[in-house]
mmCIF file of C-alpha atoms in Angstrom:
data_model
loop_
_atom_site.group_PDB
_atom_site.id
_atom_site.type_symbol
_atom_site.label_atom_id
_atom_site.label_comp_id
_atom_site.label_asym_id
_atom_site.label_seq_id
_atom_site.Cartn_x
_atom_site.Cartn_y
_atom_site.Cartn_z
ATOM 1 C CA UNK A 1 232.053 40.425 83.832
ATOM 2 C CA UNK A 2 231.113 43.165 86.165
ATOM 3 C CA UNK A 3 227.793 43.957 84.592
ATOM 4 C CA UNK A 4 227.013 40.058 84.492
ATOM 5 C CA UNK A 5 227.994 39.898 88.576
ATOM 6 C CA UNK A 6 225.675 42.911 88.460
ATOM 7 C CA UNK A 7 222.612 41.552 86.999
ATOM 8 C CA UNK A 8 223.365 38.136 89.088
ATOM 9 C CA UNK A 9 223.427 40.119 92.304
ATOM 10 C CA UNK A 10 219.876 41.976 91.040
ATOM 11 C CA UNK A 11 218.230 38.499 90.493
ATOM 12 C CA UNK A 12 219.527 37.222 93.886
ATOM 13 C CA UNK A 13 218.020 40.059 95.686
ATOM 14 C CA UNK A 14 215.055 40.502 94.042
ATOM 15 C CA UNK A 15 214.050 36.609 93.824
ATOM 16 C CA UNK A 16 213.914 36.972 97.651
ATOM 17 C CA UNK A 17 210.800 39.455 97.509
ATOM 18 C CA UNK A 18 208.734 37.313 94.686
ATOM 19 C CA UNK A 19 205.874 35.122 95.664
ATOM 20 C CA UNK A 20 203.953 32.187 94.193
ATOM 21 C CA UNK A 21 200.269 31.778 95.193
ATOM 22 C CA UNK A 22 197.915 29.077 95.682
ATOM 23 C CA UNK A 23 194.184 28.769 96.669
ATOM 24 C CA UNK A 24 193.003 25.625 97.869
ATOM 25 C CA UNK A 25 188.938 23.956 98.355
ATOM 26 C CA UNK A 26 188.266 23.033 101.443
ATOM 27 C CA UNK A 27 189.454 19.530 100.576
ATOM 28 C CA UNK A 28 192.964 20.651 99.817
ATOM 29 C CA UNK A 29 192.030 20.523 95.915
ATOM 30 C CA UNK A 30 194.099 23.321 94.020
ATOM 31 C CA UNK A 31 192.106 25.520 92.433
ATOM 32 C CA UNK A 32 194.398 28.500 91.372
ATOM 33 C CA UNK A 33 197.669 29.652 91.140
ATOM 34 C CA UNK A 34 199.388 33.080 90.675
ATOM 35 C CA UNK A 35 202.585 34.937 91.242
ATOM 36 C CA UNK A 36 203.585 38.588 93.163
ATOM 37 C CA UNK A 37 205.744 40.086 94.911
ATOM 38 C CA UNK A 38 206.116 41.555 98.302
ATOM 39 C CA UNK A 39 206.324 45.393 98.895
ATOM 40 C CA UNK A 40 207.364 45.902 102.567
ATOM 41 C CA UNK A 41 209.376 44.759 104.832
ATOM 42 C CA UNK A 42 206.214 43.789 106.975
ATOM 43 C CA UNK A 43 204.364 41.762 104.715
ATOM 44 C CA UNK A 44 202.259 43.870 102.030
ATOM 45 C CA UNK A 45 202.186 42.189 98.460
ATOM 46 C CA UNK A 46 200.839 42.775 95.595
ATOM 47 C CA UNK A 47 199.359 39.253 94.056
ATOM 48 C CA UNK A 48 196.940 38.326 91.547
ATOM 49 C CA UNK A 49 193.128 38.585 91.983
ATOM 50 C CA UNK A 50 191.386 35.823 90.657
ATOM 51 C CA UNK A 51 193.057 33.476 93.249
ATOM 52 C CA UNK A 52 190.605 35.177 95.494
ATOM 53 C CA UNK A 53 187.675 34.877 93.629
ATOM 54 C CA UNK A 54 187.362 31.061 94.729
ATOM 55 C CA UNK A 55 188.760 28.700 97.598
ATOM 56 C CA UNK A 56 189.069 27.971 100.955
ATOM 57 C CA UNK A 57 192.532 28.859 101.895
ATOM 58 C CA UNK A 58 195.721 30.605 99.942
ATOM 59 C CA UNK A 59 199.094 29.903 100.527
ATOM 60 C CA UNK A 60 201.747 32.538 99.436
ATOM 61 C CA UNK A 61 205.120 31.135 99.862
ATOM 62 C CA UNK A 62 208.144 32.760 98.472
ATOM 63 C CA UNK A 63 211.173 31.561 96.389
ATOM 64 C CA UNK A 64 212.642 30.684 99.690
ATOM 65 C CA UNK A 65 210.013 28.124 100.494
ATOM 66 C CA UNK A 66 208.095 30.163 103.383
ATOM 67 C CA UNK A 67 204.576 30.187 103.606
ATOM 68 C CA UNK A 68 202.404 32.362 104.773
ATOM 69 C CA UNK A 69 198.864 32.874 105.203
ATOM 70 C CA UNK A 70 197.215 36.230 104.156
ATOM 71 C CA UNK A 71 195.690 38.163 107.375
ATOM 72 C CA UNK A 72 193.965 41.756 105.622
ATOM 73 C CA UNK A 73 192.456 41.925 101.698
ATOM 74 C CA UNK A 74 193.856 45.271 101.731
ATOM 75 C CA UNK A 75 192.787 46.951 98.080
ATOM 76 C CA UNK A 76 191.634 45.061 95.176
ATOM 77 C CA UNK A 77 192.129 46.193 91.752
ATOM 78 C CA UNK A 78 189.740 44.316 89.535
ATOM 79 C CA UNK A 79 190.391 45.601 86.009
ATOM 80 C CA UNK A 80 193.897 45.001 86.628
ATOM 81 C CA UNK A 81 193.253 41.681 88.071
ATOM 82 C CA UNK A 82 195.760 42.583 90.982
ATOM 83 C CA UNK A 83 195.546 42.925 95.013
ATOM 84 C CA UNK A 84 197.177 43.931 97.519
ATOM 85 C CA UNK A 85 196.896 41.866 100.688
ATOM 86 C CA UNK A 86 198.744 41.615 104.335
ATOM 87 C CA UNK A 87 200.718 38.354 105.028
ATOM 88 C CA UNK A 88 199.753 36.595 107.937
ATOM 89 C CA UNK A 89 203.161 37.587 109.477
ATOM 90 C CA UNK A 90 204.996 39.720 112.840
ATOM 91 C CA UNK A 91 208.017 39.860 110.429
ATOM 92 C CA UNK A 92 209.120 43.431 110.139
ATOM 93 C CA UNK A 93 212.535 42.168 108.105
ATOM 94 C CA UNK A 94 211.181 40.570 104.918
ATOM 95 C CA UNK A 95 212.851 41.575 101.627
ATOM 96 C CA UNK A 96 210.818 43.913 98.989
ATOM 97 C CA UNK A 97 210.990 45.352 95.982
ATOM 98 C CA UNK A 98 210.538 49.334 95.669
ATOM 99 C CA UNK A 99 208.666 50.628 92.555
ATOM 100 C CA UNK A 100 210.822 52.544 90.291
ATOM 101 C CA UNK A 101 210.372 56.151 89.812
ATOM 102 C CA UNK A 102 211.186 56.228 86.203
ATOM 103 C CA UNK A 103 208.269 54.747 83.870
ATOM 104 C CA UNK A 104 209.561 51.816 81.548
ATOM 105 C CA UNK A 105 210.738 52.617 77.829
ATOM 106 C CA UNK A 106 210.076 50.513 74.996
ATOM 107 C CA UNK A 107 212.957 48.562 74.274
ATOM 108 C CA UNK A 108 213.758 48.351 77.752
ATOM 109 C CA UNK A 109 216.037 45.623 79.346
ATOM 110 C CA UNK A 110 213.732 43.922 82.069
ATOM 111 C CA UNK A 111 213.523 40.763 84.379
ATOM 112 C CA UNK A 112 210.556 38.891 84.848
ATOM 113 C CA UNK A 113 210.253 37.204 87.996
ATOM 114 C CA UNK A 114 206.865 34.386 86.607
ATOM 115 C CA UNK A 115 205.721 31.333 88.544
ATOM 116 C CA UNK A 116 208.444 29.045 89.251
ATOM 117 C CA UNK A 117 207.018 26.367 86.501
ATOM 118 C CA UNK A 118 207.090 28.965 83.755
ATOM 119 C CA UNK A 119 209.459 30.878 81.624
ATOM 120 C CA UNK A 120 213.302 29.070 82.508
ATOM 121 C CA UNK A 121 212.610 28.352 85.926
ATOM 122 C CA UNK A 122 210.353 31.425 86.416
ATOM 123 C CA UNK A 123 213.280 34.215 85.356
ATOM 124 C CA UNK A 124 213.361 35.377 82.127
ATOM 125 C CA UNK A 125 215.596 38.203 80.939
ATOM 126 C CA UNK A 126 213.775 40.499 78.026
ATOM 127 C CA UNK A 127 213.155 43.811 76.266
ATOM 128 C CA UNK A 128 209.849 45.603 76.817
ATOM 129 C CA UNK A 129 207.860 45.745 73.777
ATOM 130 C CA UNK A 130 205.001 48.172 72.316
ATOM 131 C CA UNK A 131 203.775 50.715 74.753
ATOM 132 C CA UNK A 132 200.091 52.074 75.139
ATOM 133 C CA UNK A 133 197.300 53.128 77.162
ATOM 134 C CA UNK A 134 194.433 51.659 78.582
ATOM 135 C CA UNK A 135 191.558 53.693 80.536
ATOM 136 C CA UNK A 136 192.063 51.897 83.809
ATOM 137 C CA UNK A 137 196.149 51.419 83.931
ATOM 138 C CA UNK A 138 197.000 54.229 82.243
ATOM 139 C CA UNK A 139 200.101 52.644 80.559
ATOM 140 C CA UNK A 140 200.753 49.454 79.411
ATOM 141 C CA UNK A 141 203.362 47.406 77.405
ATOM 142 C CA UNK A 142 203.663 43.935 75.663
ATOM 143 C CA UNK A 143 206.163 41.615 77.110
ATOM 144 C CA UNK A 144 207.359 39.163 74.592
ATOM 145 C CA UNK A 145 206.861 36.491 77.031
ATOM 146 C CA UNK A 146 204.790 33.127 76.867
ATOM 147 C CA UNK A 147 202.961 32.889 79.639
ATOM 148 C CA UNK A 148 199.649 31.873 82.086
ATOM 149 C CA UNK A 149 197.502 33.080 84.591
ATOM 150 C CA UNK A 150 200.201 31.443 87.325
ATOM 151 C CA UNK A 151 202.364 34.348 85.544
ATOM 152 C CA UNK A 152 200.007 36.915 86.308
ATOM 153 C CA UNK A 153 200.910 39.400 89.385
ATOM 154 C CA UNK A 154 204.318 38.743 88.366
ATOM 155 C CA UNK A 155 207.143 41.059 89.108
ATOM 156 C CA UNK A 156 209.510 42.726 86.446
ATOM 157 C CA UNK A 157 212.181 44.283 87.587
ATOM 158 C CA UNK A 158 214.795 46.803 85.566
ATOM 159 C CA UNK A 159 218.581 46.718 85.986
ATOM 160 C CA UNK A 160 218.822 48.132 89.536
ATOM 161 C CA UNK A 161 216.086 45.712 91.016
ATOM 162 C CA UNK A 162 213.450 48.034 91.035
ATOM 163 C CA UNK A 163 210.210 47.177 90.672
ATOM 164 C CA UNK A 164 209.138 48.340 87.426
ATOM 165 C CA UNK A 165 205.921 47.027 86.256
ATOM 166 C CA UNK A 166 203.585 43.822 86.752
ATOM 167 C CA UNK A 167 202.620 41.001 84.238
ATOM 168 C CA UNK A 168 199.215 40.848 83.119
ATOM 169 C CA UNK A 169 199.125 37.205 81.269
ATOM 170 C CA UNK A 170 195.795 34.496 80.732
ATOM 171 C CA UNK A 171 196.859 32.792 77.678
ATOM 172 C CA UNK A 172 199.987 30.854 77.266
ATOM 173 C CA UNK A 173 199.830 31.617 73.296
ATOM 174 C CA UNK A 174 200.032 35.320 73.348
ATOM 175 C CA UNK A 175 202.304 38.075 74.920
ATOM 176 C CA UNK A 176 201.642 39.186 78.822
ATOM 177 C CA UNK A 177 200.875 42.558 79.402
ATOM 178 C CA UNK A 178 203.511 44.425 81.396
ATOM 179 C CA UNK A 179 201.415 46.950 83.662
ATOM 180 C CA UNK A 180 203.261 49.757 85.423
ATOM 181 C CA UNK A 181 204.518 50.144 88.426
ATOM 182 C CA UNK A 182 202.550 53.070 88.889
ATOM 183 C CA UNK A 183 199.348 51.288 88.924
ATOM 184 C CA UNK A 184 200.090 51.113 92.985
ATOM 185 C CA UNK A 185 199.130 54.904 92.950
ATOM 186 C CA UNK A 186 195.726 54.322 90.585
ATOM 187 C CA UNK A 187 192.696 55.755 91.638
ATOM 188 C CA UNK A 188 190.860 52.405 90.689
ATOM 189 C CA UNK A 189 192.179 50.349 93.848
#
C-alpha cells in the first residue's frame, strides 16, 4: 500500500510537467503531433523536433489543459529529433521534472509519460530493456512500448519522479527508443 500511494503520488506530480504538442497550417489543419515535458519552472521544455519542421503555429498544452505558445527555439537536437524551446509564458511557478543523476539500468522500473491517445491513457508503467550506444546519444535503451511519433519527446520518469530519459518512437510496430536524460548535456545541441 505505501509503495502503491508512492508511485500514485509520482504520477500525479510528474503528469503536471508533461506536454502534448501540436503544429497547425495556416488554415488550422493539423499537421503534427508530439509529446515533452517541461524543465523549469519558467517555461523551458524539451519537445519533439519534427513538429517544427512544418506549420504555421504550435500549441503545447499540458495534461492540465493550458496552452501555450512557444516564444524562443532555444537548441535543436536533430539526430535526436528533440528541442528545447521557451513557452510563450511570465509564469515563473510551472511544475518540472529534474533529470536524474543516476543513468538508467536495464531492467529498470520506469514511467512513460506518451501522448494522451497512446499507451493506457498516455501512462504506461514498464522495465527498461537492452541498453547500447549510439554516436550521437551516447546511450540508449529499448522500451518495450508500442508507440508513434505523437510518443516521441516523451518523458520517462523512475520511481522518485525524476526525469530519467526521453522516448525516441516513429513506428507504432516496434519498440521506442528510451534516450537518456543526459542527452540535455550533449555536445550535439
Amino acid at each position: 500500500p505505501a509503495f502503491t500511494q508512492r508511485m500514485v503520488d509520482v504520477i500525479n506530480q510528474a503528469e503536471k510537467a508533461v506536454v502534448s504538442v501540436k503544429t497547425f497550417s495556416a488554415n488550422g489543419t493539423l499537421l503534427k503531433e508530439g509529446s515533452g515535458c517541461l524543465l523549469s519552472a519558467d517555461g523551458i521544455a524539451i519537445i519533439s523536433a519534427h513538429c517544427l519542421y512544418e506549420g504555421d503555429s504550435i500549441n503545447i498544452t499540458t495534461r492540465g489543459d493550458k496552452r501555450y505558445g512557444i516564444s524562443t527555439i532555444l537548441q535543436v537536437h536533430p539526430q535526436a529529433n528533440l528541442a528545447l524551446v521557451k513557452l510563450n509564458t511570465k509564469s515563473r511557478d510551472l511544475p518540472f521534472l529534474i533529470p536524474s543523476r543516476p543513468v538508467f539500468k536495464e531492467e529498470q522500473e520506469v514511467i512513460t509519460f506518451g501522448h494522451p491517445s497512446e499507451l493506457d491513457g498516455g501512462v504506461e508503467f514498464g522495465r527498461i530493456g537492452t541498453i547500447g550506444n549510439f554516436v550521437y546519444f551516447n546511450r540508449f535503451a529499448h522500451l518495450p512500448i508500442k508507440t508513434s511519433a505523437k510518443s516521441s519527446g516523451a518523458p520517462v520518469v523512475n520511481s522518485r519522479g525524476e526525469l530519467t530519459g526521453i522516448v525516441n518512437a516513429y513506428e507504432k510496430k516496434k519498440n521506442a527508443l528510451l534516450l537518456d536524460a543526459k542527452l540535455l548535456n550533449d555536445s550535439n545541441w
